[in-house]
Amino acid sequence: MRNAVRILSLSILVALGGTALAKGPKVKPAPAAPAPAPAAAPAAAPAAGTAGTTQGTAYKDNVAVHQQAQPASPTVATLAKGSPVEVQKQEGLWFNVKAQANAGYVKINEIRLAQAAGGGKNDGYSMFGGHVKPSETAGVRGLSTEQLQGATFNAAELARMKSLRVDDAAANAYASRMQLSKTPIAWNKEPGLGQGHRATSGSSDETQAKAAESSAVKKGLFGMVGGKLGVGGSVSSSAADAMPKSEQEKYDEEVAMGPQLAGRVLSVMPVWDNPAAQRRVNVIGRWVALQTPRDDLPWTFAIVDSPTMNAFAAPGGYIMVTRGLYEVLQSDDEVAAALGHEISHVVSRDHYNVIRKQAMASIATNIASDKIASQAGKAGGPFAEHLAGYFAKEGAKIILVGFDKDVEYRSDAASLIYTARAGYNPLAMYGVLQKLSAVSDKGRTQNVYSTHPAPSARLDRLDKGVQGVAQYTDRPYVDAMR
């Protein structure tokens, strides 16, 4: 177990922007003087005390308001369910609140934030550290399906994203610096070990990932599209392409599909120019991914330059987080929680299954099954043609697919499991969802609301409990890397 990590005020977290790399965990001396902002950090938001407040209510009976942001700290007040509170700021996984003429700290999962009053410094987004660029205005609009459907493939941005990828050694070195320990936690809602893994050949992850991409191209999974999607190669197919039987075949398809979606999303939301922040999400993301049964995928993470608050997953381990969401994540725990949700979609092949189902439906309406079988081994087989046509027609709008609510609830629960396994405090997912609830400008969260259940419903589901993680919710949170 790691040492206690110091709890910083919002002003320090905002000034740092959460983007500089850590040299090691910081142990809290109280009180702490604000640290200087690193050169790579984004422009500072207003200091704590000027960022405004937002309203909330006690969500449980007998909510303890503590004197300090520590479970063992004395209680200064006890709130009944529904009692109003005024949230001043967030400190780690605690809210600094005013309630019943008392000021103190409440755990982040024991109150529910209301939507913040719109405009100015108390709009929820700026309260938690978000910065608005001069070119951005209030009422930010998220990506539309039309934009994504018409997006062209951007090979240069995809290459930038791939260049950010880190290996297991970098992730393990980060965990060692931050004193994060792996914690075995069983969970019955994820694939078993070996399910979803590529065949074992003894070569490195990177070598096998490249081989999988090459294999997919040679099989014609995306060769039809050629320059349109940025993947060359001749078209050939077989009945096995339509119904892959082995994990290796499915793995090959996943690794081929992922770059096609990511490259199109990146054409409308390019990689954010912040190397330190990109490094941070890649080492944290890789570390979290190592706690899943799909640790062998070529996991690749990027922050995309959009003020909206969202994150996207593509098959094969391609995860994108918007700048708008990243800027309000105040600790490594919260970054890990946001990434953990998306990682779960990849682990369970959620997008992959949608793509295959829809592509196969296209085949079923146009080509009889006996024709599929008759094309086995012939160039230009039907599955390759229709999968290529599906991507050409649908583009990257698949990234905004709305899954069944239970799928999203499962991914929220998975985030708690994966972050707890990685040594973080699993309450961090509550912090992410609370922020989405509080933002007044719904333009920043419109895609989240259109593809996910409401944050309040997701919080309600988490409150029912995720087996195995309750004992880890008193872990000290991991401060932003620096």
Short mmCIF file of C-alpha atoms in Angstrom, two decimals:
data_model
loop_
_atom_site.label_atom_id
_atom_site.label_comp_id
_atom_site.label_asym_id
_atom_site.label_seq_id
_atom_site.Cartn_x
_atom_site.Cartn_y
_atom_site.Cartn_z
CA MET A 1 0.00 0.00 0.00
CA ARG A 2 1.26 3.43 -0.83
CA ASN A 3 2.03 6.36 1.50
CA ALA A 4 -0.68 8.94 2.10
CA VAL A 5 -0.67 11.45 -0.70
CA ARG A 6 -1.23 15.08 0.17
CA ILE A 7 -4.56 16.66 -0.45
CA LEU A 8 -4.27 19.89 -2.40
CA SER A 9 -6.72 22.76 -2.71
CA LEU A 10 -8.55 23.39 -5.97
CA SER A 11 -6.43 26.43 -6.63
CA ILE A 12 -3.27 24.34 -6.65
CA LEU A 13 -4.82 21.66 -8.84
CA VAL A 14 -6.11 24.24 -11.32
CA ALA A 15 -2.81 26.08 -11.42
CA LEU A 16 -1.01 22.86 -12.18
CA GLY A 17 -3.61 21.86 -14.74
CA GLY A 18 -2.85 18.24 -13.93
CA THR A 19 -0.48 17.93 -16.84
CA ALA A 20 3.08 17.82 -15.58
CA LEU A 21 4.81 14.51 -15.03
CA ALA A 22 5.40 13.22 -11.55
CA LYS A 23 8.78 12.60 -10.05
CA GLY A 24 7.16 10.76 -7.17
CA PRO A 25 4.19 10.85 -4.83
CA LYS A 26 3.79 13.87 -2.57
CA VAL A 27 3.07 13.28 1.10
CA LYS A 28 0.80 15.88 2.60
CA PRO A 29 2.17 18.46 5.00
CA ALA A 30 -0.74 20.59 6.15
CA PRO A 31 -1.18 23.29 5.15
CA ALA A 32 0.65 23.16 1.81
CA ALA A 33 1.87 26.15 -0.13
CA PRO A 34 0.72 26.35 -3.75
CA ALA A 35 3.20 24.80 -6.14
CA PRO A 36 4.29 26.75 -9.23
CA ALA A 37 2.59 25.83 -12.48
CA PRO A 38 4.78 23.84 -14.86
CA ALA A 39 5.55 25.26 -18.27
CA ALA A 40 3.53 22.59 -20.06
CA ALA A 41 0.33 23.26 -18.12
CA PRO A 42 -2.59 25.07 -19.75
CA ALA A 43 -3.49 28.60 -18.75
CA ALA A 44 -4.55 28.84 -15.12
CA ALA A 45 -8.19 29.09 -14.16
CA PRO A 46 -9.40 31.43 -11.39
CA ALA A 47 -7.99 30.64 -7.96
CA ALA A 48 -10.09 28.86 -5.35
CA GLY A 49 -12.50 31.26 -3.70
CA THR A 50 -13.26 33.00 -6.99
CA ALA A 51 -14.43 29.97 -8.94
CA GLY A 52 -17.94 30.22 -7.47
CA THR A 53 -20.03 27.60 -5.74
CA THR A 54 -22.76 25.19 -6.65
CA GLN A 55 -25.64 23.72 -4.74
CA GLY A 56 -26.19 20.15 -3.65
CA THR A 57 -28.16 18.00 -1.27
CA ALA A 58 -27.25 15.27 1.17
CA TYR A 59 -27.98 12.00 -0.58
CA LYS A 60 -27.94 9.72 2.45
CA ASP A 61 -29.12 9.92 6.04
CA ASN A 62 -26.63 10.89 8.72
CA VAL A 63 -24.08 12.38 6.35
CA ALA A 64 -21.09 13.43 8.42
CA VAL A 65 -19.52 16.83 7.79
CA HIS A 66 -15.90 16.45 8.86
CA GLN A 67 -13.58 19.13 10.13
CA GLN A 68 -10.92 18.04 7.64
CA ALA A 69 -10.88 15.98 4.44
CA GLN A 70 -10.07 12.79 6.32
CA PRO A 71 -12.35 9.98 7.49
CA ALA A 72 -10.96 10.11 11.05
CA SER A 73 -11.41 13.88 11.34
CA PRO A 74 -13.93 15.13 13.94
CA THR A 75 -17.55 15.57 12.82
CA VAL A 76 -18.84 19.17 12.95
CA ALA A 77 -22.37 18.44 11.73
CA THR A 78 -24.62 15.57 10.66
CA LEU A 79 -27.02 16.04 7.75
CA ALA A 80 -30.33 14.34 7.11
CA LYS A 81 -31.10 13.10 3.61
CA GLY A 82 -32.15 16.00 1.39
CA SER A 83 -30.45 18.69 3.47
CA PRO A 84 -29.15 21.53 1.26
CA VAL A 85 -25.42 22.18 1.05
CA GLU A 86 -23.33 24.77 -0.74
CA VAL A 87 -20.23 23.29 -2.35
CA GLN A 88 -17.25 25.63 -2.23
CA LYS A 89 -14.68 23.45 -3.97
CA GLN A 90 -13.44 19.91 -4.39
CA GLU A 91 -10.40 18.65 -2.51
CA GLY A 92 -9.42 15.22 -3.67
CA LEU A 93 -12.42 12.96 -3.17
CA TRP A 94 -14.09 15.35 -0.74
CA PHE A 95 -16.28 18.41 -1.19
CA ASN A 96 -15.68 21.47 0.97
CA VAL A 97 -19.21 22.53 1.90
CA LYS A 98 -21.28 24.96 3.95
CA ALA A 99 -24.25 23.37 5.65
CA GLN A 100 -26.39 24.34 8.63
CA ALA A 101 -24.10 27.24 9.50
CA ASN A 102 -21.13 24.87 9.53
CA ALA A 103 -18.26 24.50 7.11
CA GLY A 104 -16.47 21.24 6.59
CA TYR A 105 -15.85 18.29 4.31
CA VAL A 106 -18.19 15.63 2.96
CA LYS A 107 -17.25 12.54 0.96
CA ILE A 108 -17.84 12.98 -2.72
CA ASN A 109 -20.39 10.15 -2.88
CA GLU A 110 -22.56 11.38 0.00
CA ILE A 111 -24.09 14.42 -1.67
CA ARG A 112 -25.49 15.08 -5.13
CA LEU A 113 -24.61 18.23 -6.99
CA ALA A 114 -27.31 20.21 -8.71
CA GLN A 115 -26.81 21.77 -12.11
CA ALA A 116 -24.76 24.90 -11.52
CA ALA A 117 -26.15 28.36 -12.19
CA GLY A 118 -25.22 29.28 -15.75
CA GLY A 119 -22.58 31.73 -16.80
CA GLY A 120 -19.53 33.28 -15.25
CA LYS A 121 -17.39 31.63 -12.63
CA ASN A 122 -19.97 29.31 -11.11
CA ASP A 123 -21.00 27.36 -14.19
CA GLY A 124 -19.80 24.01 -12.89
CA TYR A 125 -17.20 23.69 -15.65
CA SER A 126 -15.00 26.57 -14.50
CA MET A 127 -15.64 25.69 -10.85
CA PHE A 128 -13.79 22.42 -11.37
CA GLY A 129 -10.94 23.93 -13.34
CA GLY A 130 -12.09 24.00 -16.95
CA HIS A 131 -10.62 26.70 -19.20
CA VAL A 132 -12.40 28.26 -22.14
CA LYS A 133 -10.24 29.19 -25.10
CA PRO A 134 -10.73 32.69 -26.56
CA SER A 135 -12.20 31.13 -29.68
CA GLU A 136 -14.81 29.23 -27.67
CA THR A 137 -18.11 30.68 -26.63
CA ALA A 138 -20.82 29.72 -24.20
CA GLY A 139 -23.11 27.03 -25.48
CA VAL A 140 -20.38 24.82 -26.94
CA ARG A 141 -21.85 22.28 -29.31
CA GLY A 142 -20.69 18.70 -29.33
CA LEU A 143 -19.96 16.61 -32.38
CA SER A 144 -22.96 15.77 -34.50
CA THR A 145 -23.45 12.44 -36.20
CA GLU A 146 -23.36 14.29 -39.52
CA GLN A 147 -19.90 15.67 -38.77
CA LEU A 148 -18.59 12.25 -37.86
CA GLN A 149 -20.29 10.51 -40.75
CA GLY A 150 -18.69 12.92 -43.21
CA ALA A 151 -15.29 13.01 -41.52
CA THR A 152 -12.36 11.98 -43.65
CA PHE A 153 -9.58 9.74 -42.41
CA ASN A 154 -6.63 11.74 -41.03
CA ALA A 155 -3.53 9.59 -41.25
CA ALA A 156 -1.25 12.28 -39.80
CA GLU A 157 -3.32 12.70 -36.63
CA LEU A 158 -3.60 8.95 -36.23
CA ALA A 159 0.19 8.70 -36.47
CA ARG A 160 0.45 11.37 -33.76
CA MET A 161 -1.86 9.38 -31.53
CA LYS A 162 0.09 6.16 -32.08
CA SER A 163 3.34 7.97 -31.28
CA LEU A 164 1.96 8.66 -27.79
CA ARG A 165 1.62 4.96 -26.97
CA VAL A 166 3.68 3.74 -24.01
CA ASP A 167 4.73 0.23 -23.08
CA ASP A 168 4.20 -1.83 -19.95
CA ALA A 169 7.56 -0.79 -18.54
CA ALA A 170 6.58 2.90 -18.57
CA ALA A 171 3.26 2.13 -16.89
CA ASN A 172 4.92 0.00 -14.23
CA ALA A 173 7.54 2.70 -13.59
CA TYR A 174 4.77 5.25 -13.07
CA ALA A 175 2.98 2.92 -10.65
CA SER A 176 6.20 2.42 -8.73
CA ARG A 177 6.77 6.19 -8.42
CA MET A 178 3.23 6.73 -7.21
CA GLN A 179 3.41 3.72 -4.89
CA LEU A 180 0.43 2.04 -6.52
CA SER A 181 0.04 -1.63 -5.75
CA LYS A 182 -1.91 -4.16 -7.77
CA THR A 183 -4.90 -5.45 -5.83
CA PRO A 184 -6.51 -8.73 -6.95
CA ILE A 185 -10.30 -8.28 -7.12
CA ALA A 186 -12.49 -10.92 -8.74
CA TRP A 187 -15.34 -9.74 -10.98
CA ASN A 188 -17.75 -11.94 -12.89
CA LYS A 189 -18.87 -9.37 -15.50
CA GLU A 190 -15.77 -9.30 -17.66
CA PRO A 191 -14.25 -11.80 -20.11
CA GLY A 192 -12.21 -14.51 -18.48
CA LEU A 193 -8.47 -14.62 -18.87
CA GLY A 194 -7.65 -15.76 -22.38
CA GLN A 195 -11.01 -14.63 -23.80
CA GLY A 196 -10.26 -11.82 -26.19
CA HIS A 197 -6.52 -12.43 -26.18
CA ARG A 198 -4.49 -12.94 -29.29
CA ALA A 199 -2.71 -16.23 -29.76
CA THR A 200 0.47 -16.52 -27.77
CA SER A 201 3.57 -16.55 -29.93
CA GLY A 202 6.26 -15.27 -27.60
CA SER A 203 6.80 -12.04 -29.52
CA SER A 204 6.27 -8.60 -28.00
CA ASP A 205 2.90 -6.88 -27.73
CA GLU A 206 3.96 -4.26 -30.26
CA THR A 207 5.22 -6.85 -32.74
CA GLN A 208 2.01 -8.87 -32.49
CA ALA A 209 -0.16 -5.75 -32.80
CA LYS A 210 1.61 -4.77 -36.01
CA ALA A 211 1.32 -8.32 -37.27
CA ALA A 212 -2.41 -8.28 -36.53
CA GLU A 213 -2.90 -5.06 -38.51
CA SER A 214 -0.92 -6.52 -41.40
CA SER A 215 -2.86 -9.77 -41.24
CA ALA A 216 -6.18 -7.92 -41.33
CA VAL A 217 -5.13 -5.94 -44.37
CA LYS A 218 -3.94 -9.04 -46.19
CA LYS A 219 -7.26 -10.74 -45.49
CA GLY A 220 -9.00 -7.77 -47.09
CA LEU A 221 -10.82 -6.59 -43.95
CA PHE A 222 -10.18 -3.00 -45.00
CA GLY A 223 -8.27 -3.34 -48.26
CA MET A 224 -11.30 -2.30 -50.32
CA VAL A 225 -11.18 1.17 -48.84
CA GLY A 226 -7.51 1.74 -49.61
CA GLY A 227 -6.61 5.40 -49.55
CA LYS A 228 -10.04 6.42 -48.31
CA LEU A 229 -9.37 4.90 -44.92
CA GLY A 230 -5.63 4.99 -44.99
CA VAL A 231 -5.09 1.24 -45.15
CA GLY A 232 -3.74 -0.30 -48.33
CA GLY A 233 -3.75 -3.86 -49.55
CA SER A 234 -5.64 -6.09 -51.88
CA VAL A 235 -9.08 -7.47 -51.20
CA SER A 236 -9.54 -11.12 -50.37
CA SER A 237 -12.07 -12.78 -48.13
CA SER A 238 -13.61 -16.01 -47.02
CA ALA A 239 -16.51 -17.28 -45.00
CA ALA A 240 -14.13 -17.30 -42.02
CA ASP A 241 -13.83 -13.51 -42.34
CA ALA A 242 -17.56 -13.18 -41.89
CA MET A 243 -17.69 -15.46 -38.88
CA PRO A 244 -14.27 -15.55 -37.21
CA LYS A 245 -14.02 -18.58 -34.97
CA SER A 246 -10.77 -17.96 -33.14
CA GLU A 247 -9.75 -15.27 -30.70
CA GLN A 248 -6.81 -14.49 -32.97
CA GLU A 249 -9.16 -13.69 -35.87
CA LYS A 250 -11.32 -11.47 -33.69
CA TYR A 251 -8.23 -9.77 -32.32
CA ASP A 252 -7.00 -9.12 -35.86
CA GLU A 253 -10.30 -7.48 -36.75
CA GLU A 254 -10.36 -5.34 -33.62
CA VAL A 255 -6.85 -4.04 -34.17
CA ALA A 256 -7.73 -3.23 -37.77
CA MET A 257 -11.02 -1.50 -36.95
CA GLY A 258 -9.72 0.75 -34.18
CA PRO A 259 -7.43 2.99 -36.25
CA GLN A 260 -10.19 3.48 -38.85
CA LEU A 261 -12.54 4.96 -36.28
CA ALA A 262 -9.87 6.89 -34.41
CA GLY A 263 -8.44 8.39 -37.61
CA ARG A 264 -11.82 9.79 -38.56
CA VAL A 265 -12.62 11.18 -35.11
CA LEU A 266 -9.20 12.85 -35.09
CA SER A 267 -9.99 14.64 -38.33
CA VAL A 268 -12.65 16.69 -36.52
CA MET A 269 -11.06 16.66 -33.05
CA PRO A 270 -7.25 16.68 -33.42
CA VAL A 271 -4.76 15.59 -30.79
CA TRP A 272 -4.36 18.33 -28.17
CA ASP A 273 -0.94 19.98 -28.26
CA ASN A 274 0.11 19.23 -24.69
CA PRO A 275 2.82 16.55 -24.54
CA ALA A 276 2.85 16.29 -20.75
CA ALA A 277 -0.89 15.73 -20.56
CA GLN A 278 -0.72 13.17 -23.37
CA ARG A 279 2.04 11.31 -21.57
CA ARG A 280 -0.03 11.35 -18.41
CA VAL A 281 -3.15 9.76 -19.90
CA ASN A 282 -1.06 7.13 -21.67
CA VAL A 283 0.84 5.95 -18.60
CA ILE A 284 -2.28 6.01 -16.42
CA GLY A 285 -4.39 4.38 -19.13
CA ARG A 286 -1.84 1.67 -19.78
CA TRP A 287 -1.52 0.97 -16.05
CA VAL A 288 -5.30 0.60 -15.70
CA ALA A 289 -5.48 -1.57 -18.83
CA LEU A 290 -2.90 -3.90 -17.30
CA GLN A 291 -5.50 -4.71 -14.64
CA THR A 292 -7.92 -6.14 -17.23
CA PRO A 293 -8.09 -9.46 -19.08
CA ARG A 294 -7.21 -7.58 -22.32
CA ASP A 295 -3.80 -6.36 -21.20
CA ASP A 296 -2.30 -7.58 -24.49
CA LEU A 297 -4.01 -5.02 -26.75
CA PRO A 298 -1.93 -2.14 -28.17
CA TRP A 299 -3.59 0.37 -25.84
CA THR A 300 -3.32 3.92 -27.14
CA PHE A 301 -4.72 7.04 -25.48
CA ALA A 302 -5.04 10.67 -26.52
CA ILE A 303 -6.63 13.91 -25.36
CA VAL A 304 -8.46 15.49 -28.27
CA ASP A 305 -8.86 19.25 -28.56
CA SER A 306 -12.55 19.80 -27.88
CA PRO A 307 -14.19 21.80 -25.05
CA THR A 308 -16.98 19.25 -24.72
CA MET A 309 -16.87 16.74 -21.87
CA ASN A 310 -16.72 13.20 -23.19
CA ALA A 311 -14.54 10.21 -23.91
CA PHE A 312 -14.63 7.69 -26.74
CA ALA A 313 -13.51 4.10 -27.21
CA ALA A 314 -12.68 2.31 -30.45
CA PRO A 315 -11.94 -1.40 -30.91
CA GLY A 316 -8.39 -2.53 -30.37
CA GLY A 317 -7.64 -0.22 -27.43
CA TYR A 318 -7.93 3.28 -28.92
CA ILE A 319 -9.26 5.68 -26.26
CA MET A 320 -9.83 9.42 -26.73
CA VAL A 321 -10.68 11.91 -23.96
CA THR A 322 -11.76 15.45 -24.75
CA ARG A 323 -9.81 18.40 -23.39
CA GLY A 324 -13.04 19.63 -21.75
CA LEU A 325 -13.33 16.49 -19.64
CA TYR A 326 -9.61 16.16 -18.95
CA GLU A 327 -9.31 19.68 -17.55
CA VAL A 328 -11.82 19.05 -14.78
CA LEU A 329 -10.30 15.74 -13.66
CA GLN A 330 -8.44 16.76 -10.53
CA SER A 331 -6.38 13.70 -9.68
CA ASP A 332 -4.85 10.64 -11.26
CA ASP A 333 -7.69 8.67 -9.66
CA GLU A 334 -10.27 10.60 -11.69
CA VAL A 335 -8.26 10.29 -14.90
CA ALA A 336 -8.05 6.54 -14.26
CA ALA A 337 -11.79 6.37 -13.56
CA ALA A 338 -12.75 8.12 -16.80
CA LEU A 339 -10.38 5.93 -18.79
CA GLY A 340 -11.53 2.81 -16.95
CA HIS A 341 -15.08 3.24 -18.23
CA GLU A 342 -13.88 3.42 -21.84
CA ILE A 343 -11.41 0.60 -21.35
CA SER A 344 -14.33 -1.58 -20.28
CA HIS A 345 -16.06 -0.99 -23.63
CA VAL A 346 -12.95 -2.28 -25.39
CA VAL A 347 -12.49 -5.21 -23.00
CA SER A 348 -16.06 -6.34 -23.67
CA ARG A 349 -15.84 -5.59 -27.41
CA ASP A 350 -18.89 -3.33 -27.29
CA HIS A 351 -18.14 -1.22 -30.38
CA TYR A 352 -16.62 -4.18 -32.19
CA ASN A 353 -19.80 -6.21 -31.71
CA VAL A 354 -21.98 -3.34 -32.97
CA ILE A 355 -19.81 -2.93 -36.06
CA ARG A 356 -19.89 -6.64 -36.86
CA LYS A 357 -23.62 -6.93 -36.22
CA GLN A 358 -24.47 -3.99 -38.46
CA ALA A 359 -22.04 -5.04 -41.17
CA MET A 360 -23.43 -8.57 -41.12
CA ALA A 361 -26.97 -7.17 -41.34
CA SER A 362 -25.89 -5.37 -44.49
CA ILE A 363 -24.60 -8.63 -45.89
CA ALA A 364 -27.80 -10.44 -44.99
CA THR A 365 -29.93 -7.97 -46.91
CA ASN A 366 -27.79 -8.08 -50.04
CA ILE A 367 -26.09 -11.45 -50.27
CA ALA A 368 -27.47 -14.89 -49.58
CA SER A 369 -25.56 -17.02 -47.11
CA ASP A 370 -24.80 -19.63 -49.76
CA LYS A 371 -23.10 -16.95 -51.85
CA ILE A 372 -20.92 -16.05 -48.87
CA ALA A 373 -19.84 -19.65 -48.63
CA SER A 374 -19.26 -19.85 -52.39
CA GLN A 375 -16.90 -16.89 -52.23
CA ALA A 376 -14.57 -18.58 -49.73
CA GLY A 377 -11.00 -17.82 -50.64
CA LYS A 378 -11.89 -15.61 -53.62
CA ALA A 379 -10.71 -12.03 -54.03
CA GLY A 380 -13.37 -9.49 -53.26
CA GLY A 381 -15.37 -11.70 -50.92
CA PRO A 382 -18.64 -10.26 -49.60
CA PHE A 383 -17.70 -9.62 -45.99
CA ALA A 384 -14.64 -7.57 -46.95
CA GLU A 385 -16.71 -5.61 -49.44
CA HIS A 386 -19.55 -4.89 -47.08
CA LEU A 387 -17.42 -4.13 -44.07
CA ALA A 388 -15.43 -1.68 -46.17
CA GLY A 389 -18.67 -0.22 -47.53
CA TYR A 390 -20.07 0.04 -44.02
CA PHE A 391 -17.13 2.14 -42.84
CA ALA A 392 -17.23 4.28 -45.97
CA LYS A 393 -20.95 4.94 -45.41
CA GLU A 394 -21.12 5.29 -41.63
CA GLY A 395 -17.72 6.88 -41.02
CA ALA A 396 -16.89 7.55 -37.39
CA LYS A 397 -20.42 8.16 -36.16
CA ILE A 398 -20.25 4.64 -34.75
CA ILE A 399 -18.21 6.20 -31.95
CA LEU A 400 -21.40 7.87 -30.67
CA VAL A 401 -23.45 4.70 -30.63
CA GLY A 402 -25.80 4.51 -27.67
CA PHE A 403 -25.45 1.19 -25.89
CA ASP A 404 -28.08 -0.42 -23.74
CA LYS A 405 -28.21 1.19 -20.31
CA ASP A 406 -26.98 -1.99 -18.68
CA VAL A 407 -23.84 -1.85 -20.82
CA GLU A 408 -23.08 1.64 -19.54
CA TYR A 409 -23.82 0.65 -15.96
CA ARG A 410 -21.49 -2.31 -16.38
CA SER A 411 -18.72 -0.03 -17.65
CA ASP A 412 -19.17 2.29 -14.66
CA ALA A 413 -18.87 -0.68 -12.34
CA ALA A 414 -15.85 -1.89 -14.30
CA SER A 415 -14.21 1.48 -13.74
CA LEU A 416 -14.50 0.96 -9.98
CA ILE A 417 -13.08 -2.55 -10.29
CA TYR A 418 -10.17 -1.55 -12.54
CA THR A 419 -9.20 1.54 -10.54
CA ALA A 420 -9.32 -0.40 -7.29
CA ARG A 421 -7.18 -3.14 -8.83
CA ALA A 422 -4.70 -0.46 -9.95
CA GLY A 423 -4.35 0.97 -6.45
CA TYR A 424 -6.54 4.05 -6.88
CA ASN A 425 -9.53 5.10 -4.82
CA PRO A 426 -12.64 3.72 -6.60
CA LEU A 427 -14.74 6.68 -5.41
CA ALA A 428 -13.11 8.66 -8.20
CA MET A 429 -15.83 7.58 -10.63
CA TYR A 430 -18.31 9.45 -8.43
CA GLY A 431 -16.21 12.57 -8.94
CA VAL A 432 -16.36 12.23 -12.72
CA LEU A 433 -20.14 11.76 -12.73
CA GLN A 434 -20.71 14.60 -10.23
CA LYS A 435 -18.90 16.99 -12.58
CA LEU A 436 -21.08 15.95 -15.50
CA SER A 437 -24.14 16.61 -13.32
CA ALA A 438 -23.02 20.07 -12.26
CA VAL A 439 -22.10 21.67 -15.58
CA SER A 440 -24.66 24.30 -16.56
CA ASP A 441 -23.75 24.48 -20.24
CA LYS A 442 -25.40 21.36 -21.64
CA GLY A 443 -23.59 21.92 -24.92
CA ARG A 444 -20.49 20.63 -23.20
CA THR A 445 -22.17 17.37 -22.23
CA GLN A 446 -24.76 16.86 -24.97
CA ASN A 447 -23.02 13.82 -26.45
CA VAL A 448 -22.69 12.20 -23.03
CA TYR A 449 -26.40 12.68 -22.35
CA SER A 450 -27.37 11.43 -25.82
CA THR A 451 -25.38 8.19 -25.53
CA HIS A 452 -25.42 7.48 -21.78
CA PRO A 453 -27.99 7.36 -18.99
CA ALA A 454 -28.20 10.54 -16.93
CA PRO A 455 -25.33 10.93 -14.43
CA SER A 456 -27.85 10.80 -11.58
CA ALA A 457 -29.08 7.39 -12.76
CA ARG A 458 -25.50 6.17 -13.08
CA LEU A 459 -24.73 7.36 -9.56
CA ASP A 460 -27.86 5.61 -8.29
CA ARG A 461 -26.68 2.37 -9.83
CA LEU A 462 -23.19 2.70 -8.34
CA ASP A 463 -24.76 3.32 -4.94
CA LYS A 464 -26.20 -0.18 -5.06
CA GLY A 465 -22.65 -1.35 -4.60
CA VAL A 466 -19.95 -3.03 -6.64
CA GLN A 467 -18.78 -6.18 -4.93
CA GLY A 468 -15.19 -6.11 -3.78
CA VAL A 469 -14.39 -2.39 -3.86
CA ALA A 470 -16.03 -0.96 -0.72
CA GLN A 471 -12.96 -1.63 1.39
CA TYR A 472 -10.80 0.57 -0.86
CA THR A 473 -12.85 3.78 -0.76
CA ASP A 474 -10.80 5.21 2.11
CA ARG A 475 -7.55 5.07 0.15
CA PRO A 476 -5.78 8.42 -0.04
CA TYR A 477 -6.24 9.77 -3.52
CA VAL A 478 -3.33 10.04 -5.96
CA ASP A 479 -2.44 13.62 -6.67
CA ALA A 480 -1.97 14.87 -10.22
CA MET A 481 1.35 13.71 -11.66
CA ARG A 482 4.14 16.22 -11.38
#
